[in-house]
Short mmCIF file of C-alpha atoms and ligand atoms in Angstrom, two decimals:
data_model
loop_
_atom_site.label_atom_id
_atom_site.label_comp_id
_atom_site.label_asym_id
_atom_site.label_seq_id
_atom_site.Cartn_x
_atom_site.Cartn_y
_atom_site.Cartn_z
CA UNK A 1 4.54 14.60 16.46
CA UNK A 2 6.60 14.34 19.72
CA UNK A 3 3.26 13.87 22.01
CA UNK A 4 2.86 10.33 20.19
CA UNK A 5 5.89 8.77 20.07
CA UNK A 6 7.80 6.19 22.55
CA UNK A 7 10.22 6.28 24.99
CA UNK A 8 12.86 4.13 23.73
CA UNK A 9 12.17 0.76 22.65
CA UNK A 10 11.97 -2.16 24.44
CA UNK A 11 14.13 -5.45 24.21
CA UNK A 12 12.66 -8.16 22.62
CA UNK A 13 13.08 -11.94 23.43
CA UNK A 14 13.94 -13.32 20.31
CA UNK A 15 15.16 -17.31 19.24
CA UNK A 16 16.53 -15.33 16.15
CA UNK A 17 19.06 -13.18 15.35
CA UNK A 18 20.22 -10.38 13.16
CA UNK A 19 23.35 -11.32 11.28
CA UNK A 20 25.27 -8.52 9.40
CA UNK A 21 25.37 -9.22 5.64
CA UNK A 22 28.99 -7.54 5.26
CA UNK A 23 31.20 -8.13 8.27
CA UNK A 24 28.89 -10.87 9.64
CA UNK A 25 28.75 -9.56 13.03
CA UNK A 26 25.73 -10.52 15.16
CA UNK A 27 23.09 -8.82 17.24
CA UNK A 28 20.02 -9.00 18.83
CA UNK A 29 18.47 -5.55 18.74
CA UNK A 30 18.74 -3.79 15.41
CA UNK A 31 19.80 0.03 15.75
CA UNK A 32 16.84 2.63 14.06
CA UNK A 33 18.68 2.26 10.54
CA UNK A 34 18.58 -1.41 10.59
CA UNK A 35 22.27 -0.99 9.29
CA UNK A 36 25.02 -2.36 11.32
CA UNK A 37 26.75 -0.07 13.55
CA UNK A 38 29.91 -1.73 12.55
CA UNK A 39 30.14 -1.66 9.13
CA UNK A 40 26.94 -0.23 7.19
CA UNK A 41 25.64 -2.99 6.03
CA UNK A 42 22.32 -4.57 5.17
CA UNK A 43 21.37 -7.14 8.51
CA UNK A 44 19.02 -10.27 8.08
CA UNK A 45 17.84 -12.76 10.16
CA UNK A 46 19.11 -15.85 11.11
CA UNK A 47 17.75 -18.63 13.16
CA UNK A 48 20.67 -20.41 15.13
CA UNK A 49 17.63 -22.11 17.40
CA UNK A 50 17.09 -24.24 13.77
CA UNK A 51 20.22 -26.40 14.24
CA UNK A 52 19.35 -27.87 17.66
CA UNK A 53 18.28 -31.37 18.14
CA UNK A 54 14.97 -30.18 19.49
CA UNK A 55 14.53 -27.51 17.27
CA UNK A 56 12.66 -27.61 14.07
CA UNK A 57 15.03 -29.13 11.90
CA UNK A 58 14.01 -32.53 14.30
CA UNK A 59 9.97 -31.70 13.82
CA UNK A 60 9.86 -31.80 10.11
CA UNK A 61 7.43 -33.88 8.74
CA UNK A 62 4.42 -32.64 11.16
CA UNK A 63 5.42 -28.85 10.12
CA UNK A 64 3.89 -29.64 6.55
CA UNK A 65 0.86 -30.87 7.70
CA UNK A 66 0.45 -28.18 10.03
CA UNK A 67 0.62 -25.54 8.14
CA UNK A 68 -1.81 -26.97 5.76
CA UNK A 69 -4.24 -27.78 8.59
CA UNK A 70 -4.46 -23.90 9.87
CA UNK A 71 -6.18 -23.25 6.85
CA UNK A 72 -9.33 -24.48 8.33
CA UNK A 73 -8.59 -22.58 11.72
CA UNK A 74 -10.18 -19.99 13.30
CA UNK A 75 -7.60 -18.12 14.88
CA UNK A 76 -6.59 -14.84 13.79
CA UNK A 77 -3.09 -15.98 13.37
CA UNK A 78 -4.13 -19.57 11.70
CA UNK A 79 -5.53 -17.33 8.92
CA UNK A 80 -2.91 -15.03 7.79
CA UNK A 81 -0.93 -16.72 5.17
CA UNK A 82 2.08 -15.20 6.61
CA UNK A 83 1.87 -16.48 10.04
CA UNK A 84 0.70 -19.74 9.24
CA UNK A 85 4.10 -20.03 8.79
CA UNK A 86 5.20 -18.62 12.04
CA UNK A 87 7.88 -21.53 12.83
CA UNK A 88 9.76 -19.95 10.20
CA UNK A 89 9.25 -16.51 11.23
CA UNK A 90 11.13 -14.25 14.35
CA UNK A 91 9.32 -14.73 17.32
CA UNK A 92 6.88 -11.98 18.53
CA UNK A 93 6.70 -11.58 22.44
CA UNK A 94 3.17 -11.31 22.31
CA UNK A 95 1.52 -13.34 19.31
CA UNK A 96 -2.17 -12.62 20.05
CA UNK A 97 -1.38 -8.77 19.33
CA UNK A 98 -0.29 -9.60 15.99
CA UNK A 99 -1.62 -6.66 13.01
CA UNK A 100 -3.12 -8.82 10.18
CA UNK A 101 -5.32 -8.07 7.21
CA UNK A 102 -5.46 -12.29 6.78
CA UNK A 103 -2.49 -11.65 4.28
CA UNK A 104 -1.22 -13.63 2.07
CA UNK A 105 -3.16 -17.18 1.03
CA UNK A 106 -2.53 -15.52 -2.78
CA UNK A 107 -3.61 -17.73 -5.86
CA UNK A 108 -1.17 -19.45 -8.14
CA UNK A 109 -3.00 -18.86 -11.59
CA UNK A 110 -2.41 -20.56 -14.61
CA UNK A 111 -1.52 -18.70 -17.91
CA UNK A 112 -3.08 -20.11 -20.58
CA UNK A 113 -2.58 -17.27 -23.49
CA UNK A 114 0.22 -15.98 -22.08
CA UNK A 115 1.99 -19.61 -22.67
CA UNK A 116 0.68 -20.13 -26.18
CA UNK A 117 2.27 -16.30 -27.23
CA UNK A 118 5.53 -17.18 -25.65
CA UNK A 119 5.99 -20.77 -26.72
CA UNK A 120 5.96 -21.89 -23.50
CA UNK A 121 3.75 -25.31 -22.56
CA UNK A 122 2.61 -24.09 -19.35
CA UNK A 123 2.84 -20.85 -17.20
CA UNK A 124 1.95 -19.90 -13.67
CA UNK A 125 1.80 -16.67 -11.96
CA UNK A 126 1.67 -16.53 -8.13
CA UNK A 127 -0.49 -13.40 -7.51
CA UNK A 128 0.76 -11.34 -4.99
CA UNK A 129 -1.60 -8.62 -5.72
CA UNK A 130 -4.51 -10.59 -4.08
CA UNK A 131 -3.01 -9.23 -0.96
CA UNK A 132 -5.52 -7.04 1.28
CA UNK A 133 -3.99 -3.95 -0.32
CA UNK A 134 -3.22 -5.14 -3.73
CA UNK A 135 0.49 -6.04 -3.70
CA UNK A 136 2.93 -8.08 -1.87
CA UNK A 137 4.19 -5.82 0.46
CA UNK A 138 1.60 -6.97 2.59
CA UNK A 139 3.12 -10.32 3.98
CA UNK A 140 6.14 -8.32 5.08
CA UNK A 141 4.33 -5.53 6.53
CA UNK A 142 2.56 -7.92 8.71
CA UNK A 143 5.40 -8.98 10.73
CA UNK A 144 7.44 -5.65 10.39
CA UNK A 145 4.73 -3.06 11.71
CA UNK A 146 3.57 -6.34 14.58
CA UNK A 147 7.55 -5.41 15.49
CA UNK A 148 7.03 -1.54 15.45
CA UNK A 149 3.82 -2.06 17.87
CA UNK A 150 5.48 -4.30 20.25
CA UNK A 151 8.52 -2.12 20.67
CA UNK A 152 6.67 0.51 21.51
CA UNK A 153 6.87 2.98 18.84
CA UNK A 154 3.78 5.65 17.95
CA UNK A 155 5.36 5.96 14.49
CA UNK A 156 6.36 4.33 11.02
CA UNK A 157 7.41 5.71 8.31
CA UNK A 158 8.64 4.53 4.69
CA UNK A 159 9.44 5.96 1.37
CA UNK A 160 7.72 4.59 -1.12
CA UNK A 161 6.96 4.19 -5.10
CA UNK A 162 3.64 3.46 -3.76
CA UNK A 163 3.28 0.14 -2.84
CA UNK A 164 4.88 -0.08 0.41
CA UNK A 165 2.90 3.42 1.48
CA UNK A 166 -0.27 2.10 1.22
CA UNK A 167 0.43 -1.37 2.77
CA UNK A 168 2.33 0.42 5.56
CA UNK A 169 -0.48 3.05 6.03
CA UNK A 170 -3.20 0.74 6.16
CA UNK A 171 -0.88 -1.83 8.87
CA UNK A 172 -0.35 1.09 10.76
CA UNK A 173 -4.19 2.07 10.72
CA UNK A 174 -5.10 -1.28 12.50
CA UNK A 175 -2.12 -1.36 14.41
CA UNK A 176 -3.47 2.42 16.42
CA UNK A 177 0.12 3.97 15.19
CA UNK A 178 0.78 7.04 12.72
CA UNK A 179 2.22 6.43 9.56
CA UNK A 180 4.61 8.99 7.59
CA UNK A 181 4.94 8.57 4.18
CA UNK A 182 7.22 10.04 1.41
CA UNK A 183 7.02 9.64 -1.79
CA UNK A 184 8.37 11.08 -5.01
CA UNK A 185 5.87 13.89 -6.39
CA UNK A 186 3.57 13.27 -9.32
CA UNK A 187 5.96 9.42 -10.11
CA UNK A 188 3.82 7.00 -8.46
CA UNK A 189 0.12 6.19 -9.39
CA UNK A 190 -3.39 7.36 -8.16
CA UNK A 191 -4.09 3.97 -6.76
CA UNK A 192 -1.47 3.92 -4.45
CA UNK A 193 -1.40 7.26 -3.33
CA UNK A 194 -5.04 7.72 -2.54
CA UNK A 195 -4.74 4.60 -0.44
CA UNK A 196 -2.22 6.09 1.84
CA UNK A 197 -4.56 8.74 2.54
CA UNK A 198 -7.63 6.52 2.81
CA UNK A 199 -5.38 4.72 5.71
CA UNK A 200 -4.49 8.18 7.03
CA UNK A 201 -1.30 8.55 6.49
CA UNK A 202 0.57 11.90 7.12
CA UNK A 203 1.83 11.53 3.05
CA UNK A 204 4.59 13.79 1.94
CA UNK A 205 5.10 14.00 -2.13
CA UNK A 206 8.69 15.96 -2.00
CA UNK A 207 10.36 17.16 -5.42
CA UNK A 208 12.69 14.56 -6.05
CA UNK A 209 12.22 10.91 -6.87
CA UNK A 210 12.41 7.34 -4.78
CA UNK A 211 15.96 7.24 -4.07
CA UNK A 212 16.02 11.07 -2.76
CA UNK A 213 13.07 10.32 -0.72
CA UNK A 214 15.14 7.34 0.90
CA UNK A 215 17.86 9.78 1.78
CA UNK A 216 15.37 11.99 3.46
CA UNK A 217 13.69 9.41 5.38
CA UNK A 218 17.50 8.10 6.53
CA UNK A 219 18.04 11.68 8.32
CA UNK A 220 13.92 11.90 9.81
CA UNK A 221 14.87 8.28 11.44
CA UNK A 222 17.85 9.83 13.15
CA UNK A 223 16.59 12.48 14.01
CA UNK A 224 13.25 11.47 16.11
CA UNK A 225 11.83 7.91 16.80
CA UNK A 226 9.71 6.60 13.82
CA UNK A 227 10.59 3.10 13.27
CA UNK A 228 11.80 2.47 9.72
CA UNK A 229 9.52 0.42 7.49
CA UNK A 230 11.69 0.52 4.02
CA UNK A 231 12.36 -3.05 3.26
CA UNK A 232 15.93 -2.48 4.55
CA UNK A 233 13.69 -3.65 8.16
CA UNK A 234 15.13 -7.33 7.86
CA UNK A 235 11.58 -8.67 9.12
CA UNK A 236 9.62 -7.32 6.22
CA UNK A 237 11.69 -10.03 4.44
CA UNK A 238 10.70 -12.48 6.88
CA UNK A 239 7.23 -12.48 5.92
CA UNK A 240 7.99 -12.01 2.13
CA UNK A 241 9.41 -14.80 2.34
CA UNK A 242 6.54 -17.22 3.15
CA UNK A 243 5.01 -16.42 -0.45
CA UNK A 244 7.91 -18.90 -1.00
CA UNK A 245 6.60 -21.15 0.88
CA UNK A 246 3.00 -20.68 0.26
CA UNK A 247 3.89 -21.48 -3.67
CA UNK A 248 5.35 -24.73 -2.30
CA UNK A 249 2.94 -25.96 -0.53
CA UNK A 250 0.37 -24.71 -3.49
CA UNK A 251 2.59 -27.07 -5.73
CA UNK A 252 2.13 -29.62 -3.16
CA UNK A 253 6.38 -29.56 -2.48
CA UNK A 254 7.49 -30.18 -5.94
CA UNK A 255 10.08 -27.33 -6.78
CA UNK A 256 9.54 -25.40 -9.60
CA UNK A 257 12.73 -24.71 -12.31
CA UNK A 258 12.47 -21.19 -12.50
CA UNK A 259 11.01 -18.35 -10.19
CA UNK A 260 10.79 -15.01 -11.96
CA UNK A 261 10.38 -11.54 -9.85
CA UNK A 262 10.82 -8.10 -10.92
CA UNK A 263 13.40 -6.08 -9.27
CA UNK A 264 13.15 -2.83 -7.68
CA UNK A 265 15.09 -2.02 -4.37
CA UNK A 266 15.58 -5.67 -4.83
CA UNK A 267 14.03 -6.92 -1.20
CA UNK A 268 11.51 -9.43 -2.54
CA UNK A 269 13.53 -11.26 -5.23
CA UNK A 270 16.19 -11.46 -1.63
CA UNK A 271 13.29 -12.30 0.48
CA UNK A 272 12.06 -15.32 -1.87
CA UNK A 273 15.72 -16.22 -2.07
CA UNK A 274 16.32 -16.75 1.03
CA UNK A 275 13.12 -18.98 1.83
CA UNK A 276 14.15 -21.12 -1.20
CA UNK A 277 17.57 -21.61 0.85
CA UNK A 278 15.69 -21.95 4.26
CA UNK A 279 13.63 -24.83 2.92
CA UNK A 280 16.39 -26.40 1.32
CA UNK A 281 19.09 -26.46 4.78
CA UNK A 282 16.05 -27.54 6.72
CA UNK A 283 15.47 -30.48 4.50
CA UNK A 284 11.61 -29.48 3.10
CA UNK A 285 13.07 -29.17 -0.53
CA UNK A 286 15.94 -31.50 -1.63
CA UNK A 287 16.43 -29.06 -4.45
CA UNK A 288 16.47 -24.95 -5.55
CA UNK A 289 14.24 -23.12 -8.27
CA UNK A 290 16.27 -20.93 -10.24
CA UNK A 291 15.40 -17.15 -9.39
CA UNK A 292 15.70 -14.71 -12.00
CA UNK A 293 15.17 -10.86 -11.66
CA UNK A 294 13.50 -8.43 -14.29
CA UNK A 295 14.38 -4.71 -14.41
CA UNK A 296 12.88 -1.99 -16.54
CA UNK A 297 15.66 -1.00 -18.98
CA UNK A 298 15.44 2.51 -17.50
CA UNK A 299 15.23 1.36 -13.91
CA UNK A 300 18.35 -1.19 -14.83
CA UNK A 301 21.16 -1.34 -11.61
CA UNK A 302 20.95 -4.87 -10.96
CA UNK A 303 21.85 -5.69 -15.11
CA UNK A 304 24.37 -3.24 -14.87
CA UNK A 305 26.24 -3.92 -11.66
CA UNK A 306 26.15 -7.17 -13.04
CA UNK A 307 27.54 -6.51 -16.26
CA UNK A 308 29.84 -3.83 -16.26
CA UNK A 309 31.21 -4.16 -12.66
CA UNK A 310 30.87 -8.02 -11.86
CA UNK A 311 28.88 -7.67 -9.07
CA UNK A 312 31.18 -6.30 -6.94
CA UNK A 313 29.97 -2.95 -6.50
CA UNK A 314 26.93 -1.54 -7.33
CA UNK A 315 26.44 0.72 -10.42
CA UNK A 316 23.36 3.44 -9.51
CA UNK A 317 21.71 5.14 -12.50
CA UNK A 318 19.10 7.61 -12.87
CA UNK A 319 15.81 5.47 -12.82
CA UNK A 320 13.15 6.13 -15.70
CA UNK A 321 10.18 3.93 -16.19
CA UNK A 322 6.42 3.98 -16.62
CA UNK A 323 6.43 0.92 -14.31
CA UNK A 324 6.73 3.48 -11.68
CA UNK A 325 6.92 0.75 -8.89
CA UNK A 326 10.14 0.10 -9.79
CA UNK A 327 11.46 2.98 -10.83
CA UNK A 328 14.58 3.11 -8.35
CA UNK A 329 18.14 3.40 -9.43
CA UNK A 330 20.00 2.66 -5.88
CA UNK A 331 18.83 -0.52 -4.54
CA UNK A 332 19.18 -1.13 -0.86
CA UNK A 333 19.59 -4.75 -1.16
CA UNK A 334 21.51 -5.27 -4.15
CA UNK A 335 24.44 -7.49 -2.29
CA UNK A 336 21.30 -9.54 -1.03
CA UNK A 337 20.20 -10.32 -4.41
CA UNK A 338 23.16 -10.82 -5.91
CA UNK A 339 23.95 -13.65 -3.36
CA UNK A 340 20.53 -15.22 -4.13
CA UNK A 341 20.91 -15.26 -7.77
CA UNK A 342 24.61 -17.39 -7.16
CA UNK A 343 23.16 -19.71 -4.85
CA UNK A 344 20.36 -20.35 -6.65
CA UNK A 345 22.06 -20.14 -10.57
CA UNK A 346 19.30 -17.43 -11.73
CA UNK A 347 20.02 -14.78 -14.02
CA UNK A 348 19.16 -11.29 -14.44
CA UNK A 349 17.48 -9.47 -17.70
CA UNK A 350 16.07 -6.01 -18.94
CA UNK A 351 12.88 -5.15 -20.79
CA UNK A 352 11.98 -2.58 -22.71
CA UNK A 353 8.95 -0.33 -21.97
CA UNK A 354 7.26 -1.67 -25.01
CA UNK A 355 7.97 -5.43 -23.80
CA UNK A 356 6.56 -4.32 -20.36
CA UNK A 357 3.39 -2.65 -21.71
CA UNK A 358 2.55 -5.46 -24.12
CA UNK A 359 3.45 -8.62 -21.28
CA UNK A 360 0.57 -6.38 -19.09
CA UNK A 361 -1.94 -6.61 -21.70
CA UNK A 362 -1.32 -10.23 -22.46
CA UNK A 363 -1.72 -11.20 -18.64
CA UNK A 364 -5.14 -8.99 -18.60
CA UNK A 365 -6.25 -10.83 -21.62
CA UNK A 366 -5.85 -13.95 -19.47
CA UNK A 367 -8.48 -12.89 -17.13
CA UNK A 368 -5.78 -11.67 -14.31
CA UNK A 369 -3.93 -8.84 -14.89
CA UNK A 370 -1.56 -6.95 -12.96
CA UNK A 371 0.35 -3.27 -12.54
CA UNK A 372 3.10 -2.80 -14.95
CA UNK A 373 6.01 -3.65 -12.60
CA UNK A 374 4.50 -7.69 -12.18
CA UNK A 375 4.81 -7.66 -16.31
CA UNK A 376 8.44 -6.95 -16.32
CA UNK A 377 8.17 -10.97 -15.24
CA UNK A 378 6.58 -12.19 -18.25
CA UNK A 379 8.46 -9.83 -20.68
CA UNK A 380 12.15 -10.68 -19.00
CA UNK A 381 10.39 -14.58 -19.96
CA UNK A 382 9.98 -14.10 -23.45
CA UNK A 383 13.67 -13.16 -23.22
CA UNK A 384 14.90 -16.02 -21.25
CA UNK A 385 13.11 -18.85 -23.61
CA UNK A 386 14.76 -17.21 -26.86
CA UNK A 387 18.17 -16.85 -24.89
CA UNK A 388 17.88 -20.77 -23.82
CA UNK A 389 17.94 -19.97 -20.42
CA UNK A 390 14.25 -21.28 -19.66
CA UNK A 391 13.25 -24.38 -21.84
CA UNK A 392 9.27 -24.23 -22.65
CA UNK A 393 8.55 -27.65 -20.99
CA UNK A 394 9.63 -26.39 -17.44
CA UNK A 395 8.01 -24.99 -14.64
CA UNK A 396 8.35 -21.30 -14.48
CA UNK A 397 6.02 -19.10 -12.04
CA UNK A 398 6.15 -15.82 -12.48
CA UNK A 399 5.23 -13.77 -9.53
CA UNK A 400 2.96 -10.65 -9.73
CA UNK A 401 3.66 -8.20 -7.43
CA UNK A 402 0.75 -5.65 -7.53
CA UNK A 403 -3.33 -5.80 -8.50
CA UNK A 404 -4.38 -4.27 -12.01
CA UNK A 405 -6.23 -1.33 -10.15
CA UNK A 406 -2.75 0.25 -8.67
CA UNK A 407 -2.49 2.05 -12.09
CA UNK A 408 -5.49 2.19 -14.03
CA UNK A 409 -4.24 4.89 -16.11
CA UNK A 410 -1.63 2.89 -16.99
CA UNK A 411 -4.14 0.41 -18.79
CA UNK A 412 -6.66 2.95 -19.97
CA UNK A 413 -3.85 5.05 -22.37
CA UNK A 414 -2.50 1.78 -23.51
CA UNK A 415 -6.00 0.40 -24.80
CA UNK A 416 -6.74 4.04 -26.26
CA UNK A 417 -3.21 3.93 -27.79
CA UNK A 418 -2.11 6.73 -25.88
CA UNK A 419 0.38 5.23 -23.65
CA UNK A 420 3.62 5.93 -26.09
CA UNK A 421 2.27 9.27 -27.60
CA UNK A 422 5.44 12.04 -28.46
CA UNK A 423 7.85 9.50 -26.76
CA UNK A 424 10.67 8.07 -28.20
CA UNK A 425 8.87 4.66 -28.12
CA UNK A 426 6.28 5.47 -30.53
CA UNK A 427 6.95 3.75 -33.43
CA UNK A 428 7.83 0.54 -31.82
CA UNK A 429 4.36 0.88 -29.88
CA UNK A 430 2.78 0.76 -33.02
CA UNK A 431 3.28 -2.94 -32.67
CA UNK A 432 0.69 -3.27 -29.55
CA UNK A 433 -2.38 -2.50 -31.88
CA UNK A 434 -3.59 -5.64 -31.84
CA UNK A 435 -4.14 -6.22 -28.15
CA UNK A 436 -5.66 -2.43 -27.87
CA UNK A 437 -9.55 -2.51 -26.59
CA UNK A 438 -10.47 0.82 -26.20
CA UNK A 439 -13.51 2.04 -25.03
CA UNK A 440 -16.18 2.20 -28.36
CA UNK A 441 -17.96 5.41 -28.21
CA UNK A 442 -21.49 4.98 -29.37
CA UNK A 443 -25.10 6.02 -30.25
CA UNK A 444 -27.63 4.44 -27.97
CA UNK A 445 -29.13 1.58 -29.68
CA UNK A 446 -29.47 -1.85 -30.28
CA UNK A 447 -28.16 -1.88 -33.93
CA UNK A 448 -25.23 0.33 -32.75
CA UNK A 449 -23.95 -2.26 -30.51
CA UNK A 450 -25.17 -5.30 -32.43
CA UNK A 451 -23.10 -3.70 -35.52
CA UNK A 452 -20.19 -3.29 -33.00
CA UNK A 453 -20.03 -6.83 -31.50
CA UNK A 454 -20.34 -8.75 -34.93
CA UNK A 455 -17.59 -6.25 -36.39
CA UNK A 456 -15.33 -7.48 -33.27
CA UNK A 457 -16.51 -11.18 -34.24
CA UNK A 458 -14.95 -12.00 -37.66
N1 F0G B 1 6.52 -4.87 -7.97
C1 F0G B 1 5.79 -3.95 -7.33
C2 F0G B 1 4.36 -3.86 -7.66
C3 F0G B 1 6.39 -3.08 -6.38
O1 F0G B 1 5.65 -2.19 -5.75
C4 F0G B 1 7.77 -3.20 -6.12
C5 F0G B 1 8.44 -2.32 -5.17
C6 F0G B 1 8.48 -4.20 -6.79
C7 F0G B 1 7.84 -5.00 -7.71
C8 F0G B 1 9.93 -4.41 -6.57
O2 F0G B 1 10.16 -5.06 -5.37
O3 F0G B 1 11.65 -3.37 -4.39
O4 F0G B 1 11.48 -5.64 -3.42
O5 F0G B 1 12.61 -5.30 -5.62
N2 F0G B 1 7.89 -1.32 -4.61
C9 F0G B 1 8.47 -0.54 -3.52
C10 F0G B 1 7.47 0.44 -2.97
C11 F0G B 1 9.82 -0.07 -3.73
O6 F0G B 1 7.88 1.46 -2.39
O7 F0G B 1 6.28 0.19 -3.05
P1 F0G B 1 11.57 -4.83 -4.64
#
């Protein structure tokens, strides 16, 4: 591994900063833990360039048009939907070196079925898992692993529930760096993990599960220079953030009521935040969705830190879900989140693994679909509507982290009516009958199928 990696990194020339979450102290150059060597904490990044007279905040109304117009470009950088949006973004040294897969530019789909069942008028879902490798960790890998490059380092590295591995391995790929991957053995899905060896990732499955793979990868990045591509890297929040703005623009600047996100390690639901804020201080929005985050009632440390400890310190629990992707029990941004659902008045909710399984099949059976972690949205929905929290004539988009094809296995035991065999859930499950296709086994003919189709028509 040594022969491949960098001296140490180089300085970059940044108009933005990194801004300590917890003691607010302020840097330039982020140490290899992205924590501040002060006081621990989380950093993000600010733009202090923003406030000048002849920064942006004085070139609004052409930025809207701009960004609209690069649609039609031809450069490289005109076409990722993350750096279409590079005014908003940290500056790279070199732009025309940028690694991009043409991320982002995700569809905004409307819900029709999944409305009607949960009494809602209308119902969007911003699909993130159009991205090049099926989820949203995409638009921040973009930026993050263009950082690694232009520092200089020969290695990344990330532990992963799967998502992040295969968007970081494939980045890495096209980026000519090695990519070190660790994830929890036999907990994340086939999708994901045969991606990060398509890309060529060195992939390490190690016998514990995501949060003792974090704790692993904490010492490696000490101990020898891979640069760090957990979402604790402040700029793969920089270009999560432009789904933000991407849904904006796709809803032609009118503010939605309510944003919905699942929560894992609880970087996107932060990342959207803080674009929501962004456009609001610069003046592009005059007002805030409500964001509201969705946990697996196994995978629950946001509901609880909320609701037995106030938010003021964070309450970890042993993470158990089938929506693997977010089956983490010590979130890295949990302050980060927290401060986005204040400033924005959001709220947070649990589902059950029932809720979660059924909320998939009901956004498959609108011609989308999704992994199980993007239905925690819908389901935590259903929730908010009955609560009173979410009236059914608002706007609501819920956004769908990850493609149906991350965990087809997922899908294929529900519709057989496998999914909740010997659990403790299987009696509940019994409820999900009706939206179960499986697979018809039959003889080959005509009458055979003909028999099959008008039994499936009454
Ligand atoms: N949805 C999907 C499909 C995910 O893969 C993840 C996280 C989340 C939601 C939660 O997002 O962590 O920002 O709150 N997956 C990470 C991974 C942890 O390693 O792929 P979060």
């Amino acid at each position: 591994m040594t022969d491949r990696t960098a001296s140490a990194p180089k300085p970059q020339q940044l108009s933005s900063q990194m801004h300590c979450i917890g003691c607010g102290a302020l840097s330039r150059q982020a140490t290899q833990s992205f924590r501040c060597p002060t006081c621990g904490d989380l950093l993000e990044i600010i733009y202090p360039g923003w406030k000048s007279t002849d920064g942006i905040q004085g070139n609004l109304s052409p930025l809207k048009n701009l960004w609209r117009q690069r649609k039609t470009s031809d450069l490289p950088l005109d076409q990722s939907g993350v750096w279409r949006f590079r005014e908003v973004l940290p500056e790279l040294p070199d732009s025309q070196t940028v690694i991009s897969l043409r991320e982002g530019n995700t569809p905004v789909y409307e819900l029709p079925g999944c409305a009607r069942r949960a009494g809602m008028q209308r119902l969007y879902g911003k699909h993130q898992g159009m991205n090049p490798t099926g989820s949203f960790k995409d638009t921040g890998m973009t930026v993050a692993a263009s950082f690694a490059r232009q520092e200089g380092f020969r290695w990344v590295a990330c532990a992963s529930t799967g998502n992040t591995s295969a968007s970081m391995a494939a980045y890495a790929a096209r980026g000519d760096m090695r990519s070190l991957v660790l994830i929890p053995e036999g907990q994340i899905s086939w999708g994901k993990l045969s991606q990060a060896l398509d890309y060529g990732a060195v992939t390490c499955q190690l016998k514990t599960d995501f949060d003792g793979c974090v704790q692993v990868l904490n010492e490696v990045v000490q101990r020898m220079p891979v640069y760090l591509l957990n979402s604790v890297n402040p700029y793969r929040l920089e270009g999560q953030k432009t789904a933000a703005l991407e849904l904006l623009e796709q809803l032609d600047w009118q503010v939605p009521d309510h944003v919905i996100v699942p929560g894992g390690n609880l970087a996107n639901s932060s990342a959207l935040g803080k674009a929501f804020l962004e456009m609001k201080e610069l003046g592009l929005i005059s007002r805030l969705p409500r964001i509201s985050i969705i946990q697996a009632e196994g995978a629950n440390p946001l509901v609880r830190t909320l609701r037995e400890a106030g938010g003021k310190e964070l309450v970890r629990v042993r993470a158990e879900t089938m929506a693997t992707a977010i089956r983490i029990g010590n979130p890295a941004s949990w302050k980060k989140a927290i401060r986005v659902l204040q400033a924005t008045d959001g709220t947070v909710e649990q589902v059950s693994e029932v809720e979660i399984a059924l909320a998939k099949a009901e956004i498959g059976a609108d011609g989308i679909g999704c992994e199980p972690a993007s239905a925690v949205t819908l389901a935590g929905l259903k929730k908010l509507l009955k609560q009173g929290f979410v009236r059914a004539n608002q706007t609501v988009i819920l956004i769908l982290t990850g493609h149906l094809l991350k965990d087809p296995e997922f899908t294929l035991k529900f519709h057989r009516g496998d999914l909740f065999s010997g659990s403790a859930h299987e009696k509940e499950a019994r409820s999900l009958s009706e939206q179960q296709r499986g697979p018809v086994v039959l003889e080959a003919s005509a009458d055979a199928v003909i028999r099959t189709v008008e039994k499936f028509s009454t």
